[in-house]
PDB file of C-alpha atoms in Angstrom:
ATOM      1  CA  MET E 925      75.199  71.895  36.086  1.00  0.00           C
ATOM      2  CA  GLU E 926      74.328  75.529  36.469  1.00  0.00           C
ATOM      3  CA  THR E 927      73.794  75.464  39.965  1.00  0.00           C
ATOM      4  CA  GLU E 928      77.131  73.049  40.414  1.00  0.00           C
ATOM      5  CA  LYS E 929      79.262  75.392  38.765  1.00  0.00           C
ATOM      6  CA  ASN E 930      77.966  78.668  40.754  1.00  0.00           C
ATOM      7  CA  LEU E 931      78.946  76.823  43.832  1.00  0.00           C
ATOM      8  CA  LYS E 932      82.341  75.623  42.861  1.00  0.00           C
ATOM      9  CA  LYS E 933      82.674  79.317  42.007  1.00  0.00           C
ATOM     10  CA  GLY E 934      81.404  80.543  45.632  1.00  0.00           C
ATOM     11  CA  LYS E 935      78.228  81.886  44.025  1.00  0.00           C
ATOM     12  CA  GLY E 936      75.111  80.869  46.463  1.00  0.00           C
ATOM     13  CA  ARG E 937      77.413  79.518  49.449  1.00  0.00           C
ATOM     14  CA  ILE E 938      76.208  80.938  52.919  1.00  0.00           C
ATOM     15  CA  PRO E 939      79.705  82.321  54.413  1.00  0.00           C
ATOM     16  CA  ILE E 940      80.514  80.316  58.051  1.00  0.00           C
ATOM     17  CA  THR E 941      81.542  83.819  59.272  1.00  0.00           C
ATOM     18  CA  PRO E 942      79.213  86.597  58.237  1.00  0.00           C
ATOM     19  CA  THR E 943      80.557  89.796  56.537  1.00  0.00           C
ATOM     20  CA  GLY E 944      79.941  91.944  59.072  1.00  0.00           C
ATOM     21  CA  LEU E 945      81.243  90.197  61.860  1.00  0.00           C
ATOM     22  CA  LYS E 946      84.755  89.880  59.819  1.00  0.00           C
ATOM     23  CA  TRP E 947      84.761  93.587  59.578  1.00  0.00           C
ATOM     24  CA  TYR E 948      83.585  93.918  63.151  1.00  0.00           C
ATOM     25  CA  LEU E 949      86.684  91.552  64.215  1.00  0.00           C
ATOM     26  CA  SER E 950      89.432  93.224  61.741  1.00  0.00           C
ATOM     27  CA  SER E 951      88.258  96.472  62.974  1.00  0.00           C
ATOM     28  CA  SER E 952      88.511  95.670  66.378  1.00  0.00           C
ATOM     29  CA  ILE E 953      92.104  93.934  65.772  1.00  0.00           C
ATOM     30  CA  VAL E 954      93.176  97.314  64.162  1.00  0.00           C
ATOM     31  CA  LEU E 955      91.841  99.485  66.663  1.00  0.00           C
ATOM     32  CA  VAL E 956      93.903  97.416  69.803  1.00  0.00           C
ATOM     33  CA  ILE E 957      97.137  97.396  67.447  1.00  0.00           C
ATOM     34  CA  ALA E 958      96.793 101.295  67.317  1.00  0.00           C
ATOM     35  CA  LEU E 959      96.475 101.695  70.755  1.00  0.00           C
ATOM     36  CA  TYR E 960      99.280  99.479  71.724  1.00  0.00           C
ATOM     37  CA  VAL E 961     101.202 101.611  68.986  1.00  0.00           C
ATOM     38  CA  LEU E 962     100.138 104.780  70.496  1.00  0.00           C
ATOM     39  CA  SER E 963     101.040 104.239  74.158  1.00  0.00           C
ATOM     40  CA  ALA E 964     104.647 102.688  73.084  1.00  0.00           C
ATOM     41  CA  TYR E 965     104.615 106.176  70.994  1.00  0.00           C
ATOM     42  CA  LEU E 966     103.535 108.069  74.026  1.00  0.00           C
ATOM     43  CA  THR E 967     105.623 106.450  76.792  1.00  0.00           C
ATOM     44  CA  ASP E 968     108.839 106.440  74.832  1.00  0.00           C
ATOM     45  CA  ALA E 969     108.994 102.280  75.542  1.00  0.00           C
ATOM     46  CA  PHE E 970     110.308 101.116  72.073  1.00  0.00           C
ATOM     47  CA  PRO E 971     112.211  97.979  72.253  1.00  0.00           C
ATOM     48  CA  ASN E 972     115.689  99.572  71.190  1.00  0.00           C
ATOM     49  CA  ARG E 973     116.129 101.244  74.384  1.00  0.00           C
ATOM     50  CA  VAL E 974     115.569  98.079  76.308  1.00  0.00           C
ATOM     51  CA  ILE E 975     118.222  96.276  73.580  1.00  0.00           C
ATOM     52  CA  GLU E 976     120.697  99.112  74.062  1.00  0.00           C
ATOM     53  CA  GLY E 977     120.360  98.917  77.688  1.00  0.00           C
ATOM     54  CA  PHE E 978     121.200  95.137  77.876  1.00  0.00           C
ATOM     55  CA  PRO E 979     124.898  95.195  78.458  1.00  0.00           C
ATOM     56  CA  ILE E 980     124.291  97.914  81.615  1.00  0.00           C
ATOM     57  CA  ILE E 981     122.320  95.700  83.057  1.00  0.00           C
ATOM     58  CA  PHE E 982     124.836  92.467  82.529  1.00  0.00           C
ATOM     59  CA  SER E 983     128.116  94.650  83.513  1.00  0.00           C
ATOM     60  CA  PHE E 984     126.283  95.790  86.913  1.00  0.00           C
ATOM     61  CA  VAL E 985     124.940  92.226  87.861  1.00  0.00           C
ATOM     62  CA  VAL E 986     128.364  90.667  86.734  1.00  0.00           C
ATOM     63  CA  ASP E 987     130.700  93.077  87.867  1.00  0.00           C
ATOM     64  CA  ASP E 988     128.825  94.792  91.246  1.00  0.00           C
ATOM     65  CA  LEU E 989     126.137  92.217  92.376  1.00  0.00           C
ATOM     66  CA  PHE E 990     128.227  89.388  92.416  1.00  0.00           C
ATOM     67  CA  PRO E 991     129.847  87.617  94.319  1.00  0.00           C
ATOM     68  CA  PRO E 992     126.864  88.172  97.129  1.00  0.00           C
ATOM     69  CA  ASN E 993     128.002  89.156 100.716  1.00  0.00           C
ATOM     70  CA  TRP E 994     126.995  85.971 102.662  1.00  0.00           C
ATOM     71  CA  GLY E 995     128.127  87.298 106.002  1.00  0.00           C
ATOM     72  CA  TYR E 996     125.191  89.476 105.721  1.00  0.00           C
ATOM     73  CA  VAL E 997     122.698  86.508 105.646  1.00  0.00           C
ATOM     74  CA  ARG E 998     121.833  87.147 109.437  1.00  0.00           C
ATOM     75  CA  THR E 999     120.840  90.865 108.883  1.00  0.00           C
ATOM     76  CA  VAL E1000     118.822  89.907 105.977  1.00  0.00           C
ATOM     77  CA  SER E1001     117.076  86.876 107.662  1.00  0.00           C
ATOM     78  CA  LEU E1002     115.959  89.493 110.885  1.00  0.00           C
ATOM     79  CA  ALA E1003     114.598  91.599 108.470  1.00  0.00           C
ATOM     80  CA  LEU E1004     112.876  88.898 106.215  1.00  0.00           C
ATOM     81  CA  LEU E1005     111.274  87.691 109.396  1.00  0.00           C
ATOM     82  CA  GLU E1006     110.199  91.373 110.057  1.00  0.00           C
ATOM     83  CA  THR E1007     108.771  91.387 106.659  1.00  0.00           C
ATOM     84  CA  TRP E1008     107.100  88.381 107.358  1.00  0.00           C
ATOM     85  CA  ASN E1009     105.327  89.086 110.513  1.00  0.00           C
ATOM     86  CA  ILE E1010     104.409  92.617 108.716  1.00  0.00           C
ATOM     87  CA  ALA E1011     102.273  90.828 106.174  1.00  0.00           C
ATOM     88  CA  LEU E1012     101.215  88.304 108.508  1.00  0.00           C
ATOM     89  CA  LEU E1013      99.517  90.469 111.120  1.00  0.00           C
ATOM     90  CA  SER E1014      98.128  93.099 108.517  1.00  0.00           C
ATOM     91  CA  THR E1015      96.331  90.159 106.501  1.00  0.00           C
ATOM     92  CA  THR E1016      94.979  88.670 109.676  1.00  0.00           C
ATOM     93  CA  LEU E1017      93.843  91.676 110.625  1.00  0.00           C
ATOM     94  CA  ALA E1018      92.449  92.966 107.494  1.00  0.00           C
ATOM     95  CA  ALA E1019      90.460  89.291 107.197  1.00  0.00           C
ATOM     96  CA  ILE E1020      88.578  89.561 110.583  1.00  0.00           C
ATOM     97  CA  ILE E1021      87.685  93.608 110.006  1.00  0.00           C
ATOM     98  CA  ALA E1022      86.365  93.157 106.254  1.00  0.00           C
ATOM     99  CA  ILE E1023      83.882  90.433 107.925  1.00  0.00           C
ATOM    100  CA  PRO E1024      80.773  93.111 107.631  1.00  0.00           C
ATOM    101  CA  PHE E1025      82.103  94.793 104.567  1.00  0.00           C
ATOM    102  CA  CYS E1026      81.947  91.687 102.893  1.00  0.00           C
ATOM    103  CA  VAL E1027      78.349  91.245 103.504  1.00  0.00           C
ATOM    104  CA  LEU E1028      77.049  94.881 103.428  1.00  0.00           C
ATOM    105  CA  GLY E1029      78.960  95.084  99.890  1.00  0.00           C
ATOM    106  CA  ALA E1030      76.966  92.210  98.519  1.00  0.00           C
ATOM    107  CA  SER E1031      73.484  93.163  97.012  1.00  0.00           C
ATOM    108  CA  ASN E1032      71.756  89.670  97.880  1.00  0.00           C
ATOM    109  CA  ILE E1033      72.221  90.323 101.861  1.00  0.00           C
ATOM    110  CA  ASN E1034      72.267  94.315 101.620  1.00  0.00           C
ATOM    111  CA  THR E1035      68.800  95.038 100.024  1.00  0.00           C
ATOM    112  CA  ASN E1036      69.303  98.613 100.830  1.00  0.00           C
ATOM    113  CA  ASN E1037      70.595 100.195  97.234  1.00  0.00           C
ATOM    114  CA  PHE E1038      71.709 103.402  99.066  1.00  0.00           C
ATOM    115  CA  PHE E1039      73.497 101.503 101.874  1.00  0.00           C
ATOM    116  CA  TYR E1040      74.688  99.063  99.402  1.00  0.00           C
ATOM    117  CA  GLN E1041      76.347 102.149  96.817  1.00  0.00           C
ATOM    118  CA  PHE E1042      78.034 103.893 100.116  1.00  0.00           C
ATOM    119  CA  ILE E1043      79.791 100.554 101.195  1.00  0.00           C
ATOM    120  CA  ARG E1044      80.989 100.032  97.231  1.00  0.00           C
ATOM    121  CA  ILE E1045      82.030 103.448  96.976  1.00  0.00           C
ATOM    122  CA  PHE E1046      83.951 103.078 100.374  1.00  0.00           C
ATOM    123  CA  LEU E1047      85.534  99.928  99.584  1.00  0.00           C
ATOM    124  CA  ASN E1048      86.716 101.610  96.046  1.00  0.00           C
ATOM    125  CA  LEU E1049      88.272 104.517  97.929  1.00  0.00           C
ATOM    126  CA  LEU E1050      90.262 102.180  99.979  1.00  0.00           C
ATOM    127  CA  ARG E1051      91.457 100.166  97.075  1.00  0.00           C
ATOM    128  CA  THR E1052      92.254 103.580  95.129  1.00  0.00           C
ATOM    129  CA  ILE E1053      94.771 104.969  97.911  1.00  0.00           C
ATOM    130  CA  PRO E1054      98.371 102.732  96.633  1.00  0.00           C
ATOM    131  CA  GLU E1055      99.729 101.065 100.146  1.00  0.00           C
ATOM    132  CA  ILE E1056     102.942 103.178  99.477  1.00  0.00           C
ATOM    133  CA  ILE E1057     100.988 106.359  99.820  1.00  0.00           C
ATOM    134  CA  LEU E1058      99.031 104.724 103.193  1.00  0.00           C
ATOM    135  CA  ALA E1059     102.765 104.098 104.403  1.00  0.00           C
ATOM    136  CA  VAL E1060     103.844 107.713 103.890  1.00  0.00           C
ATOM    137  CA  LEU E1061     100.752 108.652 105.912  1.00  0.00           C
ATOM    138  CA  PHE E1062     101.343 106.419 108.834  1.00  0.00           C
ATOM    139  CA  VAL E1063     104.943 107.166 109.115  1.00  0.00           C
ATOM    140  CA  ALA E1064     104.130 110.762 109.504  1.00  0.00           C
ATOM    141  CA  VAL E1065     101.604 109.429 112.290  1.00  0.00           C
ATOM    142  CA  VAL E1066     103.117 106.698 114.114  1.00  0.00           C
ATOM    143  CA  GLY E1067     106.937 107.163 113.187  1.00  0.00           C
ATOM    144  CA  LEU E1068     109.190 104.949 111.165  1.00  0.00           C
ATOM    145  CA  GLY E1069     109.175 100.975 111.752  1.00  0.00           C
ATOM    146  CA  ALA E1070     106.963  98.187 111.025  1.00  0.00           C
ATOM    147  CA  LEU E1071     103.702  99.328 112.690  1.00  0.00           C
ATOM    148  CA  SER E1072     102.909 101.903 110.026  1.00  0.00           C
ATOM    149  CA  GLY E1073     103.520  98.965 107.311  1.00  0.00           C
ATOM    150  CA  VAL E1074     101.110  96.765 109.242  1.00  0.00           C
ATOM    151  CA  LEU E1075      98.836  99.715 109.130  1.00  0.00           C
ATOM    152  CA  ALA E1076      98.746 100.542 105.689  1.00  0.00           C
ATOM    153  CA  LEU E1077      98.757  97.007 104.671  1.00  0.00           C
ATOM    154  CA  THR E1078      95.682  96.310 106.758  1.00  0.00           C
ATOM    155  CA  ILE E1079      93.919  99.013 105.110  1.00  0.00           C
ATOM    156  CA  PHE E1080      94.946  98.203 101.509  1.00  0.00           C
ATOM    157  CA  SER E1081      94.202  94.632 102.141  1.00  0.00           C
ATOM    158  CA  LEU E1082      90.725  95.455 103.756  1.00  0.00           C
ATOM    159  CA  GLY E1083      89.546  97.091 100.507  1.00  0.00           C
ATOM    160  CA  ILE E1084      90.707  94.188  98.240  1.00  0.00           C
ATOM    161  CA  PHE E1085      89.537  91.445 100.693  1.00  0.00           C
ATOM    162  CA  ALA E1086      86.053  92.919 100.802  1.00  0.00           C
ATOM    163  CA  LYS E1087      85.867  93.744  97.110  1.00  0.00           C
ATOM    164  CA  LEU E1088      86.337  90.045  96.383  1.00  0.00           C
ATOM    165  CA  MET E1089      84.397  88.072  99.148  1.00  0.00           C
ATOM    166  CA  SER E1090      81.532  90.422  98.320  1.00  0.00           C
ATOM    167  CA  GLU E1091      81.189  89.732  94.571  1.00  0.00           C
ATOM    168  CA  THR E1092      81.988  86.147  95.622  1.00  0.00           C
ATOM    169  CA  ILE E1093      78.624  86.237  98.154  1.00  0.00           C
ATOM    170  CA  GLU E1094      76.588  87.806  95.235  1.00  0.00           C
ATOM    171  CA  THR E1095      77.540  84.677  92.599  1.00  0.00           C
ATOM    172  CA  ILE E1096      76.423  82.106  95.462  1.00  0.00           C
ATOM    173  CA  ASP E1097      73.037  79.661  95.061  1.00  0.00           C
ATOM    174  CA  PRO E1098      70.062  81.753  95.878  1.00  0.00           C
ATOM    175  CA  GLY E1099      68.248  78.406  97.035  1.00  0.00           C
ATOM    176  CA  PRO E1100      69.118  78.151 100.790  1.00  0.00           C
ATOM    177  CA  LEU E1101      68.983  81.850 101.567  1.00  0.00           C
ATOM    178  CA  GLU E1102      65.566  82.049 100.350  1.00  0.00           C
ATOM    179  CA  ALA E1103      64.729  78.645 102.086  1.00  0.00           C
ATOM    180  CA  ILE E1104      65.907  80.363 105.182  1.00  0.00           C
ATOM    181  CA  ARG E1105      63.940  83.213 104.539  1.00  0.00           C
ATOM    182  CA  ALA E1106      61.022  81.719 103.884  1.00  0.00           C
ATOM    183  CA  SER E1107      61.138  79.559 107.596  1.00  0.00           C
ATOM    184  CA  GLY E1108      61.243  82.999 109.082  1.00  0.00           C
ATOM    185  CA  GLY E1109      65.340  82.969 109.451  1.00  0.00           C
ATOM    186  CA  ASN E1110      66.522  86.847 110.306  1.00  0.00           C
ATOM    187  CA  VAL E1111      69.729  88.149 108.715  1.00  0.00           C
ATOM    188  CA  LEU E1112      72.096  86.820 110.930  1.00  0.00           C
ATOM    189  CA  GLN E1113      70.468  83.045 110.295  1.00  0.00           C
ATOM    190  CA  VAL E1114      70.654  83.550 106.629  1.00  0.00           C
ATOM    191  CA  ILE E1115      74.299  84.559 106.719  1.00  0.00           C
ATOM    192  CA  ALA E1116      75.248  81.852 108.934  1.00  0.00           C
ATOM    193  CA  TYR E1117      73.375  78.980 107.646  1.00  0.00           C
ATOM    194  CA  GLY E1118      72.874  80.204 104.126  1.00  0.00           C
ATOM    195  CA  VAL E1119      76.109  82.476 103.305  1.00  0.00           C
ATOM    196  CA  VAL E1120      79.155  81.013 105.464  1.00  0.00           C
ATOM    197  CA  PRO E1121      78.845  77.195 104.114  1.00  0.00           C
ATOM    198  CA  GLN E1122      79.504  78.724 100.473  1.00  0.00           C
ATOM    199  CA  VAL E1123      82.020  80.888 100.832  1.00  0.00           C
ATOM    200  CA  ALA E1124      83.998  79.562 103.384  1.00  0.00           C
ATOM    201  CA  GLN E1125      86.879  78.089 101.197  1.00  0.00           C
ATOM    202  CA  HIS E1126      86.729  80.961  99.115  1.00  0.00           C
ATOM    203  CA  TYR E1127      87.514  83.074 102.182  1.00  0.00           C
ATOM    204  CA  ALA E1128      90.273  81.253 103.286  1.00  0.00           C
ATOM    205  CA  SER E1129      91.840  81.118  99.693  1.00  0.00           C
ATOM    206  CA  TYR E1130      91.376  84.750  99.138  1.00  0.00           C
ATOM    207  CA  ALA E1131      93.513  85.422 102.793  1.00  0.00           C
ATOM    208  CA  LEU E1132      96.342  83.522 101.615  1.00  0.00           C
ATOM    209  CA  TYR E1133      95.744  84.880  98.189  1.00  0.00           C
ATOM    210  CA  ILE E1134      96.136  88.730 100.059  1.00  0.00           C
ATOM    211  CA  LEU E1135      99.167  87.442 102.201  1.00  0.00           C
ATOM    212  CA  GLU E1136     101.240  86.581  99.162  1.00  0.00           C
ATOM    213  CA  ILE E1137     100.682  90.165  97.819  1.00  0.00           C
ATOM    214  CA  ASN E1138     101.357  91.653 101.083  1.00  0.00           C
ATOM    215  CA  VAL E1139     104.388  89.762 101.741  1.00  0.00           C
ATOM    216  CA  LYS E1140     105.608  91.198  98.298  1.00  0.00           C
ATOM    217  CA  ALA E1141     104.151  94.952  98.925  1.00  0.00           C
ATOM    218  CA  SER E1142     105.452  95.059 102.142  1.00  0.00           C
ATOM    219  CA  VAL E1143     109.378  94.672 100.486  1.00  0.00           C
ATOM    220  CA  VAL E1144     108.396  97.976  98.777  1.00  0.00           C
ATOM    221  CA  LEU E1145     107.030  99.677 101.893  1.00  0.00           C
ATOM    222  CA  GLY E1146     110.387  99.820 103.596  1.00  0.00           C
ATOM    223  CA  PHE E1147     111.798 102.335 100.784  1.00  0.00           C
ATOM    224  CA  VAL E1148     109.696 104.817 102.641  1.00  0.00           C
ATOM    225  CA  GLY E1149     110.199 103.542 106.419  1.00  0.00           C
ATOM    226  CA  ALA E1150     107.692 100.993 107.012  1.00  0.00           C
ATOM    227  CA  GLY E1151     110.196  98.467 108.655  1.00  0.00           C
ATOM    228  CA  GLY E1152     110.942  94.938 106.999  1.00  0.00           C
ATOM    229  CA  ILE E1153     113.689  94.285 104.602  1.00  0.00           C
ATOM    230  CA  GLY E1154     113.049  97.080 102.226  1.00  0.00           C
ATOM    231  CA  LEU E1155     114.232  99.397 104.952  1.00  0.00           C
ATOM    232  CA  ILE E1156     118.020  97.916 104.737  1.00  0.00           C
ATOM    233  CA  LEU E1157     117.479  97.473 101.090  1.00  0.00           C
ATOM    234  CA  ARG E1158     117.377 101.234 100.623  1.00  0.00           C
ATOM    235  CA  GLN E1159     120.163 101.490 102.806  1.00  0.00           C
ATOM    236  CA  GLN E1160     122.736  99.277 101.236  1.00  0.00           C
ATOM    237  CA  LEU E1161     121.612 100.706  97.895  1.00  0.00           C
ATOM    238  CA  ASN E1162     122.027 104.318  99.476  1.00  0.00           C
ATOM    239  CA  MET E1163     125.875 103.174 100.718  1.00  0.00           C
ATOM    240  CA  PHE E1164     126.652 101.175  96.941  1.00  0.00           C
ATOM    241  CA  ASN E1165     126.909  98.153  98.711  1.00  0.00           C
ATOM    242  CA  TYR E1166     125.853  96.002  95.942  1.00  0.00           C
ATOM    243  CA  ALA E1167     127.107  92.972  97.112  1.00  0.00           C
ATOM    244  CA  ASN E1168     124.809  93.044 100.358  1.00  0.00           C
ATOM    245  CA  VAL E1169     121.765  94.248  98.100  1.00  0.00           C
ATOM    246  CA  SER E1170     122.886  90.908  96.201  1.00  0.00           C
ATOM    247  CA  THR E1171     122.475  88.982  99.146  1.00  0.00           C
ATOM    248  CA  ILE E1172     119.185  90.414  99.980  1.00  0.00           C
ATOM    249  CA  ILE E1173     117.860  90.089  97.119  1.00  0.00           C
ATOM    250  CA  ILE E1174     118.876  86.364  96.695  1.00  0.00           C
ATOM    251  CA  LEU E1175     117.140  85.684 100.025  1.00  0.00           C
ATOM    252  CA  THR E1176     114.061  87.421  99.274  1.00  0.00           C
ATOM    253  CA  PHE E1177     113.424  85.777  96.309  1.00  0.00           C
ATOM    254  CA  VAL E1178     113.934  82.226  98.045  1.00  0.00           C
ATOM    255  CA  THR E1179     111.850  83.241 100.770  1.00  0.00           C
ATOM    256  CA  ILE E1180     109.095  84.477  98.345  1.00  0.00           C
ATOM    257  CA  THR E1181     109.033  81.490  96.139  1.00  0.00           C
ATOM    258  CA  ILE E1182     108.838  79.103  99.567  1.00  0.00           C
ATOM    259  CA  ILE E1183     105.749  81.429 100.559  1.00  0.00           C
ATOM    260  CA  ASP E1184     104.296  80.772  96.783  1.00  0.00           C
ATOM    261  CA  TYR E1185     105.041  77.225  97.029  1.00  0.00           C
ATOM    262  CA  VAL E1186     103.261  76.690 100.257  1.00  0.00           C
ATOM    263  CA  SER E1187     100.185  79.102  99.714  1.00  0.00           C
ATOM    264  CA  ASN E1188      99.711  77.486  96.192  1.00  0.00           C
ATOM    265  CA  LYS E1189      99.757  74.056  98.010  1.00  0.00           C
ATOM    266  CA  VAL E1190      97.323  75.077 100.558  1.00  0.00           C
ATOM    267  CA  ARG E1191      95.037  76.932  98.387  1.00  0.00           C
ATOM    268  CA  GLU E1192      95.338  73.867  96.080  1.00  0.00           C
ATOM    269  CA  GLY E1193      93.666  71.801  99.270  1.00  0.00           C
ATOM    270  CA  LEU E1194      91.236  74.085  99.567  1.00  0.00           C
ATOM    271  CA  ASN E1195      89.930  74.034  96.669  1.00  0.00           C
TER     272      ASN E1195
END
């Protein structure tokens, strides 16, 4: 009877969640909330500023952006075509150039630790430089136009693509690789018959994903003179031609939505 009374009062029960774990979770949640509050305070990112700005945004959209100038569609279409070409060329070049870096950046293929670390640091360096900074540099080297955008996005995409693929190669099944090595296969045969069959789908999927990123990134690159839709967007903003700006935004949105949809469908098919 005494035992039943104690159990009803909670005495002698084994807690489902240990006390130490409760304290750990509570402390972690408090710490994360504190970091969010501190970040909002230091960046002055308070919700009231956004709420106060809503009327201004609404007025700008209704009074300035509408109606769009549909007569500007032909100019926008040509610029969008150039944007697409920049993204397609840069993604293709990056996917081809990245192949050796994908292999050399995988620890299960490149067993030389010094060389492996060198490749990883090099890829980190490529990803560290923002594409817009690369575009500014190439505009200074080759001049204004689409070529500087292609070169900037190629280098930026190379770092991303090689990192994604090298990490994918590191997670593949080691069985086929060991079998080929045990039967006397050299490094190229290990890559050709052990690695490629396991990562071919990922290679195509990542290439499509980076193509999506590059279409959006090439819009921004136009602001620094690297060609594409961003170039005419900056021109129209500087001249306060908001009807033309509205046309550019609408057609860019439609184009990117179509590209995203097609790319997702293709990647679903690959997976």
